[in-house]
Amino acid sequence: MSEIWQMSAVELAAAIRRRDIGCREAMDCVLERIERLDGQTNAFAFVDPQAARRAADEADRAVAADAPCGPLHGLPVSAKDLINTAGMRTAHGSHAFAGNVPAEDAEVIARVRHAGAIVFGKTTTPELGCKILTDSPLHGTTRNPWNLERTPGGSSGGAAVATA
């Protein structure tokens, strides 16, 4: 079996349903990799490890109770810092929105949560998503993991680096 961080979403979801891997185990793996690698790449603008672990524990309890689970149940998911996430800062990479904590999820976030995914953090984006480089005055520059002298570019640069 691949390491958790190397698994596709389909593989990980199946392993969680089979109870081969716990939701907390998957979340801890993702959070540990972020802690180990993000200091070099700056893929993440914001991560909430405590809330993520609480949600993963709750997802594990649902699996243990044979509760109905959605197709993304327990999967760790991040969102670009341009997409509203209820109760989680959405700063758009800008000092002007540094204190913005939306009351409601954007539709895409509402749908992935409804499918059982755990949104644990936000990926770095240039200010307001309007630049060809992935750097922002609020979060700094995101670095290409294959060449730290370069940026991945664009508004999804943090997401691209997180995936890589």
PDB file of C-alpha atoms in Angstrom:
ATOM      1  CA  MET A   1       0.000   0.000   0.000  1.00  0.00           C
ATOM      2  CA  SER A   2       1.170   3.546  -0.736  1.00  0.00           C
ATOM      3  CA  GLU A   3       1.811   5.956   2.085  1.00  0.00           C
ATOM      4  CA  ILE A   4      -1.315   7.938   2.895  1.00  0.00           C
ATOM      5  CA  TRP A   5       0.012  11.158   1.347  1.00  0.00           C
ATOM      6  CA  GLN A   6       0.655   9.316  -1.930  1.00  0.00           C
ATOM      7  CA  MET A   7      -2.874   7.904  -2.216  1.00  0.00           C
ATOM      8  CA  SER A   8      -5.459   9.335  -4.564  1.00  0.00           C
ATOM      9  CA  ALA A   9      -8.682  10.642  -3.070  1.00  0.00           C
ATOM     10  CA  VAL A  10     -10.483   7.583  -4.453  1.00  0.00           C
ATOM     11  CA  GLU A  11      -7.979   5.208  -2.832  1.00  0.00           C
ATOM     12  CA  LEU A  12      -8.056   7.032   0.498  1.00  0.00           C
ATOM     13  CA  ALA A  13     -11.862   7.198   0.598  1.00  0.00           C
ATOM     14  CA  ALA A  14     -12.047   3.455  -0.073  1.00  0.00           C
ATOM     15  CA  ALA A  15      -9.459   2.720   2.646  1.00  0.00           C
ATOM     16  CA  ILE A  16     -11.468   4.806   5.140  1.00  0.00           C
ATOM     17  CA  ARG A  17     -14.695   2.990   4.216  1.00  0.00           C
ATOM     18  CA  ARG A  18     -12.926  -0.375   4.661  1.00  0.00           C
ATOM     19  CA  ARG A  19     -11.530   0.898   7.991  1.00  0.00           C
ATOM     20  CA  ASP A  20      -7.982   0.231   6.811  1.00  0.00           C
ATOM     21  CA  ILE A  21      -7.118   3.863   7.552  1.00  0.00           C
ATOM     22  CA  GLY A  22      -8.740   6.137  10.094  1.00  0.00           C
ATOM     23  CA  CYS A  23      -9.788   9.696   9.334  1.00  0.00           C
ATOM     24  CA  ARG A  24      -7.555  10.965  12.160  1.00  0.00           C
ATOM     25  CA  GLU A  25      -4.634   8.952  10.789  1.00  0.00           C
ATOM     26  CA  ALA A  26      -5.139  10.525   7.353  1.00  0.00           C
ATOM     27  CA  MET A  27      -5.464  14.026   8.804  1.00  0.00           C
ATOM     28  CA  ASP A  28      -2.387  13.612  11.007  1.00  0.00           C
ATOM     29  CA  CYS A  29      -0.388  12.489   7.961  1.00  0.00           C
ATOM     30  CA  VAL A  30      -1.414  15.588   5.990  1.00  0.00           C
ATOM     31  CA  LEU A  31      -0.768  17.944   8.901  1.00  0.00           C
ATOM     32  CA  GLU A  32       2.652  16.404   9.589  1.00  0.00           C
ATOM     33  CA  ARG A  33       3.688  16.856   5.942  1.00  0.00           C
ATOM     34  CA  ILE A  34       2.538  20.473   5.995  1.00  0.00           C
ATOM     35  CA  GLU A  35       4.489  21.092   9.183  1.00  0.00           C
ATOM     36  CA  ARG A  36       7.579  19.471   7.692  1.00  0.00           C
ATOM     37  CA  LEU A  37       7.498  21.022   4.199  1.00  0.00           C
ATOM     38  CA  ASP A  38       5.508  24.253   4.237  1.00  0.00           C
ATOM     39  CA  GLY A  39       8.304  26.294   5.780  1.00  0.00           C
ATOM     40  CA  GLN A  40      10.135  25.963   2.450  1.00  0.00           C
ATOM     41  CA  THR A  41       7.216  26.186   0.027  1.00  0.00           C
ATOM     42  CA  ASN A  42       4.609  28.406   1.729  1.00  0.00           C
ATOM     43  CA  ALA A  43       1.733  26.554   0.078  1.00  0.00           C
ATOM     44  CA  PHE A  44      -0.616  27.232   2.976  1.00  0.00           C
ATOM     45  CA  ALA A  45      -1.904  30.609   4.112  1.00  0.00           C
ATOM     46  CA  PHE A  46      -3.797  29.148   7.068  1.00  0.00           C
ATOM     47  CA  VAL A  47      -4.159  25.734   8.688  1.00  0.00           C
ATOM     48  CA  ASP A  48      -6.309  24.878  11.714  1.00  0.00           C
ATOM     49  CA  PRO A  49      -4.835  21.616  13.074  1.00  0.00           C
ATOM     50  CA  GLN A  50      -6.982  21.496  16.222  1.00  0.00           C
ATOM     51  CA  ALA A  51     -10.292  21.889  14.385  1.00  0.00           C
ATOM     52  CA  ALA A  52      -9.115  19.450  11.711  1.00  0.00           C
ATOM     53  CA  ARG A  53      -8.263  16.783  14.283  1.00  0.00           C
ATOM     54  CA  ARG A  54     -11.585  17.280  16.092  1.00  0.00           C
ATOM     55  CA  ALA A  55     -13.447  16.878  12.792  1.00  0.00           C
ATOM     56  CA  ALA A  56     -11.387  13.781  11.919  1.00  0.00           C
ATOM     57  CA  ASP A  57     -12.180  12.225  15.307  1.00  0.00           C
ATOM     58  CA  GLU A  58     -15.880  12.919  14.716  1.00  0.00           C
ATOM     59  CA  ALA A  59     -15.625  11.343  11.248  1.00  0.00           C
ATOM     60  CA  ASP A  60     -13.974   8.261  12.789  1.00  0.00           C
ATOM     61  CA  ARG A  61     -16.819   7.978  15.300  1.00  0.00           C
ATOM     62  CA  ALA A  62     -19.313   8.052  12.419  1.00  0.00           C
ATOM     63  CA  VAL A  63     -17.442   5.247  10.635  1.00  0.00           C
ATOM     64  CA  ALA A  64     -17.317   3.203  13.864  1.00  0.00           C
ATOM     65  CA  ALA A  65     -21.067   3.686  14.341  1.00  0.00           C
ATOM     66  CA  ASP A  66     -21.784   2.551  10.765  1.00  0.00           C
ATOM     67  CA  ALA A  67     -23.444   5.913  10.134  1.00  0.00           C
ATOM     68  CA  PRO A  68     -24.152   6.848   6.519  1.00  0.00           C
ATOM     69  CA  CYS A  69     -21.036   8.493   5.092  1.00  0.00           C
ATOM     70  CA  GLY A  70     -20.632  10.616   1.998  1.00  0.00           C
ATOM     71  CA  PRO A  71     -18.231   9.787  -0.834  1.00  0.00           C
ATOM     72  CA  LEU A  72     -15.550  12.137   0.573  1.00  0.00           C
ATOM     73  CA  HIS A  73     -16.032  11.091   4.194  1.00  0.00           C
ATOM     74  CA  GLY A  74     -12.990  11.970   6.285  1.00  0.00           C
ATOM     75  CA  LEU A  75     -10.842  13.188   3.401  1.00  0.00           C
ATOM     76  CA  PRO A  76      -8.594  16.154   4.226  1.00  0.00           C
ATOM     77  CA  VAL A  77      -9.338  19.029   1.827  1.00  0.00           C
ATOM     78  CA  SER A  78      -7.906  22.521   1.563  1.00  0.00           C
ATOM     79  CA  ALA A  79      -9.446  25.523  -0.169  1.00  0.00           C
ATOM     80  CA  LYS A  80      -7.871  28.418  -2.005  1.00  0.00           C
ATOM     81  CA  ASP A  81      -7.755  31.556   0.142  1.00  0.00           C
ATOM     82  CA  LEU A  82     -10.223  33.170  -2.275  1.00  0.00           C
ATOM     83  CA  ILE A  83     -13.067  30.768  -1.437  1.00  0.00           C
ATOM     84  CA  ASN A  84     -15.324  31.524   1.538  1.00  0.00           C
ATOM     85  CA  THR A  85     -15.184  28.993   4.357  1.00  0.00           C
ATOM     86  CA  ALA A  86     -17.586  29.485   7.263  1.00  0.00           C
ATOM     87  CA  GLY A  87     -15.722  30.194  10.487  1.00  0.00           C
ATOM     88  CA  MET A  88     -12.307  30.049   8.804  1.00  0.00           C
ATOM     89  CA  ARG A  89     -10.430  33.134   7.708  1.00  0.00           C
ATOM     90  CA  THR A  90     -10.646  33.985   4.011  1.00  0.00           C
ATOM     91  CA  ALA A  91      -8.158  36.798   3.469  1.00  0.00           C
ATOM     92  CA  HIS A  92      -7.863  36.775  -0.351  1.00  0.00           C
ATOM     93  CA  GLY A  93      -4.097  37.101   0.178  1.00  0.00           C
ATOM     94  CA  SER A  94      -4.638  40.724   1.222  1.00  0.00           C
ATOM     95  CA  HIS A  95      -4.095  42.778   4.363  1.00  0.00           C
ATOM     96  CA  ALA A  96      -7.412  44.461   3.568  1.00  0.00           C
ATOM     97  CA  PHE A  97      -9.230  41.175   4.295  1.00  0.00           C
ATOM     98  CA  ALA A  98      -6.935  39.777   6.999  1.00  0.00           C
ATOM     99  CA  GLY A  99      -9.771  39.732   9.545  1.00  0.00           C
ATOM    100  CA  ASN A 100     -12.433  38.359   7.191  1.00  0.00           C
ATOM    101  CA  VAL A 101     -14.132  35.275   8.642  1.00  0.00           C
ATOM    102  CA  PRO A 102     -17.180  34.407   6.513  1.00  0.00           C
ATOM    103  CA  ALA A 103     -20.397  33.292   8.183  1.00  0.00           C
ATOM    104  CA  GLU A 104     -21.263  31.000   5.265  1.00  0.00           C
ATOM    105  CA  ASP A 105     -19.454  28.592   2.991  1.00  0.00           C
ATOM    106  CA  ALA A 106     -19.144  29.169  -0.729  1.00  0.00           C
ATOM    107  CA  GLU A 107     -21.225  26.615  -2.621  1.00  0.00           C
ATOM    108  CA  VAL A 108     -18.207  24.475  -3.534  1.00  0.00           C
ATOM    109  CA  ILE A 109     -17.165  24.243   0.133  1.00  0.00           C
ATOM    110  CA  ALA A 110     -20.714  23.475   1.242  1.00  0.00           C
ATOM    111  CA  ARG A 111     -20.808  20.632  -1.273  1.00  0.00           C
ATOM    112  CA  VAL A 112     -17.488  19.049  -0.295  1.00  0.00           C
ATOM    113  CA  ARG A 113     -18.421  19.285   3.382  1.00  0.00           C
ATOM    114  CA  HIS A 114     -21.813  17.710   2.624  1.00  0.00           C
ATOM    115  CA  ALA A 115     -19.943  14.862   0.898  1.00  0.00           C
ATOM    116  CA  GLY A 116     -17.979  14.359   4.138  1.00  0.00           C
ATOM    117  CA  ALA A 117     -14.677  16.118   3.435  1.00  0.00           C
ATOM    118  CA  ILE A 118     -12.856  17.944   6.217  1.00  0.00           C
ATOM    119  CA  VAL A 119     -11.698  21.422   5.188  1.00  0.00           C
ATOM    120  CA  PHE A 120      -8.571  21.955   7.283  1.00  0.00           C
ATOM    121  CA  GLY A 121      -6.936  25.037   5.775  1.00  0.00           C
ATOM    122  CA  LYS A 122      -6.448  27.579   3.030  1.00  0.00           C
ATOM    123  CA  THR A 123      -3.813  27.607   0.297  1.00  0.00           C
ATOM    124  CA  THR A 124      -1.810  30.687  -0.598  1.00  0.00           C
ATOM    125  CA  THR A 125      -2.928  32.888  -3.469  1.00  0.00           C
ATOM    126  CA  PRO A 126      -1.708  36.236  -4.774  1.00  0.00           C
ATOM    127  CA  GLU A 127      -3.591  39.264  -3.520  1.00  0.00           C
ATOM    128  CA  LEU A 128      -7.188  38.989  -4.778  1.00  0.00           C
ATOM    129  CA  GLY A 129      -6.005  36.260  -7.162  1.00  0.00           C
ATOM    130  CA  CYS A 130      -4.883  38.936  -9.606  1.00  0.00           C
ATOM    131  CA  LYS A 131      -1.244  38.253 -10.342  1.00  0.00           C
ATOM    132  CA  ILE A 132       0.736  35.790 -12.421  1.00  0.00           C
ATOM    133  CA  LEU A 133       3.053  35.034  -9.471  1.00  0.00           C
ATOM    134  CA  THR A 134       1.887  33.324  -6.310  1.00  0.00           C
ATOM    135  CA  ASP A 135       2.925  35.936  -3.813  1.00  0.00           C
ATOM    136  CA  SER A 136       0.843  38.104  -1.575  1.00  0.00           C
ATOM    137  CA  PRO A 137       1.591  40.967   0.782  1.00  0.00           C
ATOM    138  CA  LEU A 138      -0.163  39.038   3.570  1.00  0.00           C
ATOM    139  CA  HIS A 139       1.230  35.513   3.170  1.00  0.00           C
ATOM    140  CA  GLY A 140       4.459  35.917   1.218  1.00  0.00           C
ATOM    141  CA  THR A 141       5.719  34.009  -1.810  1.00  0.00           C
ATOM    142  CA  THR A 142       4.875  30.409  -2.579  1.00  0.00           C
ATOM    143  CA  ARG A 143       7.827  28.408  -3.889  1.00  0.00           C
ATOM    144  CA  ASN A 144       7.870  25.670  -6.493  1.00  0.00           C
ATOM    145  CA  PRO A 145       8.781  22.470  -4.604  1.00  0.00           C
ATOM    146  CA  TRP A 146      11.016  21.287  -7.468  1.00  0.00           C
ATOM    147  CA  ASN A 147      12.922  24.576  -7.674  1.00  0.00           C
ATOM    148  CA  LEU A 148      12.626  26.884  -4.660  1.00  0.00           C
ATOM    149  CA  GLU A 149      13.967  29.790  -6.720  1.00  0.00           C
ATOM    150  CA  ARG A 150      10.686  29.814  -8.657  1.00  0.00           C
ATOM    151  CA  THR A 151       7.047  30.398  -7.863  1.00  0.00           C
ATOM    152  CA  PRO A 152       4.361  28.104  -9.293  1.00  0.00           C
ATOM    153  CA  GLY A 153       2.443  31.123 -10.548  1.00  0.00           C
ATOM    154  CA  GLY A 154      -1.179  32.092 -10.608  1.00  0.00           C
ATOM    155  CA  SER A 155      -4.014  32.199  -8.138  1.00  0.00           C
ATOM    156  CA  SER A 156      -3.877  28.442  -7.525  1.00  0.00           C
ATOM    157  CA  GLY A 157      -0.125  28.329  -6.931  1.00  0.00           C
ATOM    158  CA  GLY A 158      -0.515  27.348  -3.286  1.00  0.00           C
ATOM    159  CA  ALA A 159      -2.968  24.615  -4.244  1.00  0.00           C
ATOM    160  CA  ALA A 160      -0.614  23.343  -6.940  1.00  0.00           C
ATOM    161  CA  VAL A 161       2.308  23.175  -4.521  1.00  0.00           C
ATOM    162  CA  ALA A 162       0.174  21.492  -1.860  1.00  0.00           C
ATOM    163  CA  THR A 163      -0.755  18.845  -4.416  1.00  0.00           C
ATOM    164  CA  ALA A 164       2.860  18.370  -5.527  1.00  0.00           C
TER     165      ALA A 164
END
